Short mmCIF file of C-alpha atoms and ligand atoms in Angstrom, two decimals:
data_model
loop_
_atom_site.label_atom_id
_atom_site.label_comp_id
_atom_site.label_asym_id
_atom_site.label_seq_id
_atom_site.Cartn_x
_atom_site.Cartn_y
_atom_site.Cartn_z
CA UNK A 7 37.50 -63.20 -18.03
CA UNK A 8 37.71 -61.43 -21.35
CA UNK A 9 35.59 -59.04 -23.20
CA UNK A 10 34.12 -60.21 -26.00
CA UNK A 11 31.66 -59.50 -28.55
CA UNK A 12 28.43 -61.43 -28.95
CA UNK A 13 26.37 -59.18 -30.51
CA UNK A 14 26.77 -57.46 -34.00
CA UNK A 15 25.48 -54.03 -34.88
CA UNK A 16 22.65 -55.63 -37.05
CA UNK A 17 21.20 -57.93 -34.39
CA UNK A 18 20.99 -54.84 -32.17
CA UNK A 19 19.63 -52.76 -34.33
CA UNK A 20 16.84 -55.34 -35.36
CA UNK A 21 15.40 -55.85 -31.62
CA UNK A 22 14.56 -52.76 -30.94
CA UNK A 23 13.50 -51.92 -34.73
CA UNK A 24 11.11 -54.95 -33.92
CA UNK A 25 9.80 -53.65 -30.40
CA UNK A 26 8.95 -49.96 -32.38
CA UNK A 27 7.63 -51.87 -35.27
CA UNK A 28 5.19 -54.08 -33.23
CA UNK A 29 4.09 -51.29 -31.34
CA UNK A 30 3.36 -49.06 -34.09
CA UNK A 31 1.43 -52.13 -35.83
CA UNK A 32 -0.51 -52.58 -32.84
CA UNK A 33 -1.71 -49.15 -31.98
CA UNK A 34 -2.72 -48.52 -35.59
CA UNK A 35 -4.12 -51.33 -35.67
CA UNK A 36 -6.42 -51.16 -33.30
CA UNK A 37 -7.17 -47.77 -34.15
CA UNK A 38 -7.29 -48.66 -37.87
CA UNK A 39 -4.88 -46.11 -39.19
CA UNK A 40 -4.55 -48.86 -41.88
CA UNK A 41 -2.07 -46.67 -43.73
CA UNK A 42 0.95 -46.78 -41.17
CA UNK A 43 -0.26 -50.51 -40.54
CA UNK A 44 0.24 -51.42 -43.88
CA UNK A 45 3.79 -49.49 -44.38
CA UNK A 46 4.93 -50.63 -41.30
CA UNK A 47 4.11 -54.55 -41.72
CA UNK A 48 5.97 -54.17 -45.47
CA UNK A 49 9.07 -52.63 -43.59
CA UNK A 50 9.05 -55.31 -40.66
CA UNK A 51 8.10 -57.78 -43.44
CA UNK A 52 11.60 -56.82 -44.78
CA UNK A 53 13.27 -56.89 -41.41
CA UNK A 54 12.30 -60.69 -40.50
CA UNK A 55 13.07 -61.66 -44.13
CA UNK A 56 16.36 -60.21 -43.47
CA UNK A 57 16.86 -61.90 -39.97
CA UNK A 58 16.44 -65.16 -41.09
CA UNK A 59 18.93 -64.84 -43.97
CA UNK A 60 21.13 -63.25 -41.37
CA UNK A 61 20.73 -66.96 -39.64
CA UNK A 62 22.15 -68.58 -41.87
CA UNK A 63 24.82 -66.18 -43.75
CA UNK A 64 25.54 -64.43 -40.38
CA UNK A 65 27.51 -63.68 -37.32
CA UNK A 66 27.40 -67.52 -35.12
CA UNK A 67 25.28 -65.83 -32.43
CA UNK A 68 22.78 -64.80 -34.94
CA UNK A 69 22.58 -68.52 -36.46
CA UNK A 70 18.89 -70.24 -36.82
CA UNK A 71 21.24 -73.70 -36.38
CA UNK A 72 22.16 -72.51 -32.96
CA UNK A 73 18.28 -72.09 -31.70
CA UNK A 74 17.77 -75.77 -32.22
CA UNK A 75 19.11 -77.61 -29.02
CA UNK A 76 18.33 -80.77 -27.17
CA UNK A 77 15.72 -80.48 -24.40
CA UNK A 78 18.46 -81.74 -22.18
CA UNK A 79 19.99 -78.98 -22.63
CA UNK A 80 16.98 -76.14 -22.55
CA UNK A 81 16.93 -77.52 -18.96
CA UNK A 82 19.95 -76.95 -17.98
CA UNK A 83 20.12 -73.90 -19.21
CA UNK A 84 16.99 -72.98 -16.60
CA UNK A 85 18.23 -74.62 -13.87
CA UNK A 86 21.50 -73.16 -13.68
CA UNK A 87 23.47 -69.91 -15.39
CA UNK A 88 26.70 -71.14 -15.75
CA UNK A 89 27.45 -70.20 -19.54
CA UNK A 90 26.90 -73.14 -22.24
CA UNK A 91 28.17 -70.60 -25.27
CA UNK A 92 28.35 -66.96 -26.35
CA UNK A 93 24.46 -65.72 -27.63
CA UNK A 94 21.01 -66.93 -26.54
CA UNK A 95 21.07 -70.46 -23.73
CA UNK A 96 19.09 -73.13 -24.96
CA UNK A 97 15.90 -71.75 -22.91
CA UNK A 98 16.52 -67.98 -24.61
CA UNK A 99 16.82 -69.78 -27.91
CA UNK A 100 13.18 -71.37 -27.59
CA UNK A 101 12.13 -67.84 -26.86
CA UNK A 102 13.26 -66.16 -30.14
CA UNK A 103 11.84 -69.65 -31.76
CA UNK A 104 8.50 -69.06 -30.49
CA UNK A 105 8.44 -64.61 -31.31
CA UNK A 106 9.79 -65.71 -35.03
CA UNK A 107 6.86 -68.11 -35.26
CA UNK A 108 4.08 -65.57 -33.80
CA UNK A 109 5.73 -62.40 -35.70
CA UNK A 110 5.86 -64.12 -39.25
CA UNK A 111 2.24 -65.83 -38.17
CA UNK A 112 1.37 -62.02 -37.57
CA UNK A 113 2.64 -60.70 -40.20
CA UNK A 114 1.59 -63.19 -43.54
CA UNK A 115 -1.58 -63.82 -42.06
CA UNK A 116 -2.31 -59.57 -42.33
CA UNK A 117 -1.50 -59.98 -45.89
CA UNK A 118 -4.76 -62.07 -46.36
CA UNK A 119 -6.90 -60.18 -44.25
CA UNK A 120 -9.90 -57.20 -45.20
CA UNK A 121 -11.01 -55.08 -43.12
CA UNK A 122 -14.30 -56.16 -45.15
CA UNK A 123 -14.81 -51.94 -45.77
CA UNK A 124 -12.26 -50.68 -47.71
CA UNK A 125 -9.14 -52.21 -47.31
CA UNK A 126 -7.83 -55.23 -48.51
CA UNK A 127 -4.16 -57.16 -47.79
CA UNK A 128 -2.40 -57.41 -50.57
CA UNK A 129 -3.41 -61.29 -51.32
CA UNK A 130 -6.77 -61.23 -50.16
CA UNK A 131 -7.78 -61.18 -53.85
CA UNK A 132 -5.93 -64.20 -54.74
CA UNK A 133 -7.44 -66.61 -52.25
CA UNK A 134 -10.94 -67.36 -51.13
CA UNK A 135 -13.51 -65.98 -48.48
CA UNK A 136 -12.81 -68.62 -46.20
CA UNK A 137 -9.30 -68.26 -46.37
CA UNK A 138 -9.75 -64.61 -45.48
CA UNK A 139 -12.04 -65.51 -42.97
CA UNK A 140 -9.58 -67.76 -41.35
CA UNK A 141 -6.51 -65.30 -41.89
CA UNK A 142 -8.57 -62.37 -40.62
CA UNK A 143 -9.16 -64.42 -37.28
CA UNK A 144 -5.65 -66.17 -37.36
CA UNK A 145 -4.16 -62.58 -37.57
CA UNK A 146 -6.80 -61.16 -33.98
CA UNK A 147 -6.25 -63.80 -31.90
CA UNK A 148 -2.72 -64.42 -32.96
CA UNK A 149 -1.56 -60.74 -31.27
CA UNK A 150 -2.59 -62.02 -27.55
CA UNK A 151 -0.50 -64.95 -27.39
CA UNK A 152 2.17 -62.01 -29.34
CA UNK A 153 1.62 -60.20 -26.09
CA UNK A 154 2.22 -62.83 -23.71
CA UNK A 155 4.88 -64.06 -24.93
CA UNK A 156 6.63 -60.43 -25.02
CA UNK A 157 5.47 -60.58 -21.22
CA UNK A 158 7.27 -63.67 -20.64
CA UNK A 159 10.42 -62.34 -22.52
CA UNK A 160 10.41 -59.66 -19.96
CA UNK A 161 9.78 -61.68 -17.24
CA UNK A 162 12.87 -63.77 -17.61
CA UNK A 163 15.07 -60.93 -18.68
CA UNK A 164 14.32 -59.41 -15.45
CA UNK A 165 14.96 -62.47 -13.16
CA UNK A 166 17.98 -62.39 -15.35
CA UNK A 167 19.06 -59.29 -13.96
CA UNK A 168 18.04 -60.35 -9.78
CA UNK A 169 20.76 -62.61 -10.74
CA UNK A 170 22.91 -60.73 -11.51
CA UNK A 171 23.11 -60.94 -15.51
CA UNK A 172 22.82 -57.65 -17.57
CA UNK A 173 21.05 -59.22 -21.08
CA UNK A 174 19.95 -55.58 -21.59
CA UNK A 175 23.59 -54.45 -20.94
CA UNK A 176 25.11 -56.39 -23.50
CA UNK A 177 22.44 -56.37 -25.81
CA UNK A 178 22.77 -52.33 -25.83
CA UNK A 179 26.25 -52.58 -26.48
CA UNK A 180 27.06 -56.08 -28.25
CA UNK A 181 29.87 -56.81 -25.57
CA UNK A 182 30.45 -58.99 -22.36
CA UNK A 183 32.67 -60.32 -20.03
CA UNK A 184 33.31 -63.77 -20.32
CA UNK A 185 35.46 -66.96 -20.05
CA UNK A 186 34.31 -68.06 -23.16
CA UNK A 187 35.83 -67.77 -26.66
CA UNK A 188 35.00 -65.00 -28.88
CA UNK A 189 32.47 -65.97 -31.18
CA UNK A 190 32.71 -65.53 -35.09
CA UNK A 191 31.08 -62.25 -36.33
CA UNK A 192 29.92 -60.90 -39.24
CA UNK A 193 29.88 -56.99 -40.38
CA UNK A 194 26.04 -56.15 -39.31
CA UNK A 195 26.39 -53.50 -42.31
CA UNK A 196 25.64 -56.21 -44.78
CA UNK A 197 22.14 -57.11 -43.47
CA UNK A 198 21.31 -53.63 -43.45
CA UNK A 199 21.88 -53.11 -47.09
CA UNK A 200 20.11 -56.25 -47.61
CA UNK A 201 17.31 -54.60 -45.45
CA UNK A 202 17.10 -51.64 -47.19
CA UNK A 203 17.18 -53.36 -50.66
CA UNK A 204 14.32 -55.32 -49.73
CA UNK A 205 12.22 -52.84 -47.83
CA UNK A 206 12.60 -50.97 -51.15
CA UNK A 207 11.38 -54.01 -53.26
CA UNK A 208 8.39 -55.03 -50.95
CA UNK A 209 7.35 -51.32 -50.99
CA UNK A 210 7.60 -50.65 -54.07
CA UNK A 211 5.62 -54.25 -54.74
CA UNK A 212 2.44 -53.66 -52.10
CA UNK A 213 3.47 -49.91 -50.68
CA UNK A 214 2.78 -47.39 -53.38
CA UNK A 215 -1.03 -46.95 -52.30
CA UNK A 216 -0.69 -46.43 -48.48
CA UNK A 217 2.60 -44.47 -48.86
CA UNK A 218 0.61 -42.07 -51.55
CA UNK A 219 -1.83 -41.77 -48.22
CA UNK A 220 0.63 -41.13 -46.08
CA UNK A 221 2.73 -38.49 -47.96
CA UNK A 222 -0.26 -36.47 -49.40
C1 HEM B 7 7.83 -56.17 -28.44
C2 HEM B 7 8.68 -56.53 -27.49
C3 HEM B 7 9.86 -57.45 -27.72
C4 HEM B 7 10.06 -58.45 -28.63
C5 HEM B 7 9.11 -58.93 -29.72
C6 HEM B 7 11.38 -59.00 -28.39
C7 HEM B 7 11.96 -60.03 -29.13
C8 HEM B 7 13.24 -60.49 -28.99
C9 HEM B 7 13.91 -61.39 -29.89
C10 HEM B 7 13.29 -61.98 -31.17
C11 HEM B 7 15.16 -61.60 -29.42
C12 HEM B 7 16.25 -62.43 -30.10
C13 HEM B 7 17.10 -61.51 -30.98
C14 HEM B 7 17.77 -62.24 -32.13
O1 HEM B 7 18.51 -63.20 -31.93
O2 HEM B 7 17.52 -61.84 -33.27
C15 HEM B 7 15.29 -60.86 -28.19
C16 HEM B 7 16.41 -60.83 -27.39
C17 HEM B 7 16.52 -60.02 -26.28
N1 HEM B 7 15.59 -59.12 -25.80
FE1 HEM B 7 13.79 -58.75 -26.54
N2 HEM B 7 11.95 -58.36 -27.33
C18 HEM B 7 11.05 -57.40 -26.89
C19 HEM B 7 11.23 -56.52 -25.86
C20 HEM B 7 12.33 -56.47 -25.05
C21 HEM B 7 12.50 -55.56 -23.94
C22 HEM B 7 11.48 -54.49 -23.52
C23 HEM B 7 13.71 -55.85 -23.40
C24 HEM B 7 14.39 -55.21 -22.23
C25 HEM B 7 13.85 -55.15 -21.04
C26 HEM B 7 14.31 -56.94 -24.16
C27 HEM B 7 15.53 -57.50 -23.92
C28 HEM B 7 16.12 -58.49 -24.69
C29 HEM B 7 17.44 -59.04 -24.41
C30 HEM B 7 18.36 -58.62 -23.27
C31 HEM B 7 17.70 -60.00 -25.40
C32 HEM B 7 18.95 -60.89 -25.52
C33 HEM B 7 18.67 -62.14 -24.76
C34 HEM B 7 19.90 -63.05 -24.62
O3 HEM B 7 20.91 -62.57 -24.12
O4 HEM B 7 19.80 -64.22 -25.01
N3 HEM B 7 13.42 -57.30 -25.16
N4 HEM B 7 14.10 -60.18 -27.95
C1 HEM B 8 3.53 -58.37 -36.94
C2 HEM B 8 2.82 -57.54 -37.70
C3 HEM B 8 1.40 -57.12 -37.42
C4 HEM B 8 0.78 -56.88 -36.22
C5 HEM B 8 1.37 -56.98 -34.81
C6 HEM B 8 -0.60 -56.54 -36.52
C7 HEM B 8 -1.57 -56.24 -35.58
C8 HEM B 8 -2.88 -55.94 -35.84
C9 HEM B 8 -3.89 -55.62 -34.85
C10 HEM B 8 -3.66 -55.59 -33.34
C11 HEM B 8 -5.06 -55.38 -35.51
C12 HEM B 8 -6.41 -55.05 -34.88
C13 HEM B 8 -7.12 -56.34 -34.70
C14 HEM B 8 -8.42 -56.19 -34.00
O1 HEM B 8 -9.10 -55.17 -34.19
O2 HEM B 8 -8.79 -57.14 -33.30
C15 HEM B 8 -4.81 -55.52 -36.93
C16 HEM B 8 -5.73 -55.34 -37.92
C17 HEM B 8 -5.47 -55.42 -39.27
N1 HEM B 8 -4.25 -55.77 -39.85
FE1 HEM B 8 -2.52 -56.17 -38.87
N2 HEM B 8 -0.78 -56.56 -37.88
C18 HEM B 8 0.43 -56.89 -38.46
C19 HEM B 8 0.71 -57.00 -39.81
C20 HEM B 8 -0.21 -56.74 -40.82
C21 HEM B 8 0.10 -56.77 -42.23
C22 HEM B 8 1.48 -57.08 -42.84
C23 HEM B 8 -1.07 -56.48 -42.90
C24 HEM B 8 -1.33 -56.35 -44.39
C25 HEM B 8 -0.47 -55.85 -45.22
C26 HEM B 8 -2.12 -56.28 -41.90
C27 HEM B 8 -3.44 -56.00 -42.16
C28 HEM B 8 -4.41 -55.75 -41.23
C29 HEM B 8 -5.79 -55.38 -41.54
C30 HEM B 8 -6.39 -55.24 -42.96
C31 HEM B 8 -6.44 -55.16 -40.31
C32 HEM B 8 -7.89 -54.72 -40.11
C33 HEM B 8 -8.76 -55.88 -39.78
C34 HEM B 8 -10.17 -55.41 -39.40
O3 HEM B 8 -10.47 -54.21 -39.42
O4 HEM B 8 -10.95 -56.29 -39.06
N3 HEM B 8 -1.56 -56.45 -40.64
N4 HEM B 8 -3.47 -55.88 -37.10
#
């Protein structure tokens, strides 16, 4: 067994800025503090754009390549835990697959959707009423099957841990002990500039009015 490294500083830091970023954007959502919605959905906006370049200029266990596997091997992966690489098993990789999907969903479908008072996403005027229409139900419906699958996610990571794996563990730290080769990484640093820079862009595109809200 060795210790190696699996996870880098960036991938850590962007699961649990994406469990405090849903949760803000659900509570004020439902609420409609449309404000902190809006700010928040521009910043996670930023944070998934910036995962998915990560995917393909980052660390191996952060690739998008890597989440496509055979369904041979996704069952495999459930019926047994003996290791296949370093990062997300087939199964985990269909997972992030499927929250990518529902979070971008989510997330470009709010920027076509009114709250038919006052407040408008930042495309809605480009597009028609039926497009809104659709977006705006797209963008209700699409946060329960956001919840379940967060459910599910939770789910497994606990039967995980009955059996004796610690996902939280390693995903805290970004290290594990393991017969397997260590993994290329990548310094997480760089996706956090490129998170900041484009947080700074998309707020400064769409932001201006609901941070003006927020600060005064
Ligand atoms: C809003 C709730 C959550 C969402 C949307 C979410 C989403 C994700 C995503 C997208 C990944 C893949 C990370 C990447 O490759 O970029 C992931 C991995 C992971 N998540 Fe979560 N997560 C949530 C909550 C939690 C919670 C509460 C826990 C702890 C109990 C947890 C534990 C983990 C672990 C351990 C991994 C790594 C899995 C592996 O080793 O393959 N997640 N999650
Ligand atoms: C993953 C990110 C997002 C999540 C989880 C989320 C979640 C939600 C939820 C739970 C609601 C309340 C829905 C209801 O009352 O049934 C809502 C409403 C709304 N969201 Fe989002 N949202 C996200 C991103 C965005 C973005 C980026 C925008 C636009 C910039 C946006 C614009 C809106 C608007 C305008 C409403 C009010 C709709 C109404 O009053 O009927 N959302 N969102």
């Amino acid at each position: 067994m060795n210790r190696i490294k699996v996870w880098d500083s960036f991938i850590r830091g962007f699961h649990w800025l994406l469990v405090i970023a849903l949760g803000v954007l659900y509570v004020s959502g439902e609420e409609g503090w449309l404000d902190v919605h809006f700010v928040t959905g521009y910043t996670l906006l930023a944070l998934m754009i910036t995962r998915l370049i990560w995917g393909v200029i980052g660390s191996d266990t952060a690739k998008l390549s890597a989440l496509i596997n055979p369904p041979k091997k996704v069952v495999s992966a459930l019926k047994s835990d003996k290791e296949q690489r370093a990062g997300h098993n087939a199964a985990g990789s269909l997972m992030v697959i499927a929250f990518f999907v529902l979070v971008l969903l989510q997330l470009i479908t709010g920027l076509f959707t009114t709250d038919d008072i006052l407040v408008d996403g930042p495309l809605v005027q480009y597009v028609s009423y039926d497009l809104v229409e659709l977006a705006g139900s797209i963008h209700h419906s699409n946060i329960d099957f956001l919840i379940a699958a967060v459910a599910l996610h939770v789910l497994a990571i606990a039967i995980y841990r009955l059996r004796g794996k610690q996902l939280v563990k390693t995903l805290l730290t970004g290290k594990t002990e393991s017969t397997l080769p260590q993994p290329k990484m990548k310094a997480g640093w760089i996706a956090y500039v490129v998170f900041t820079i484009l947080t700074g862009l998309i707020l400064a595109l769409w932001g201006m009015e609901p941070l003006n809200q927020l600060i005064n």
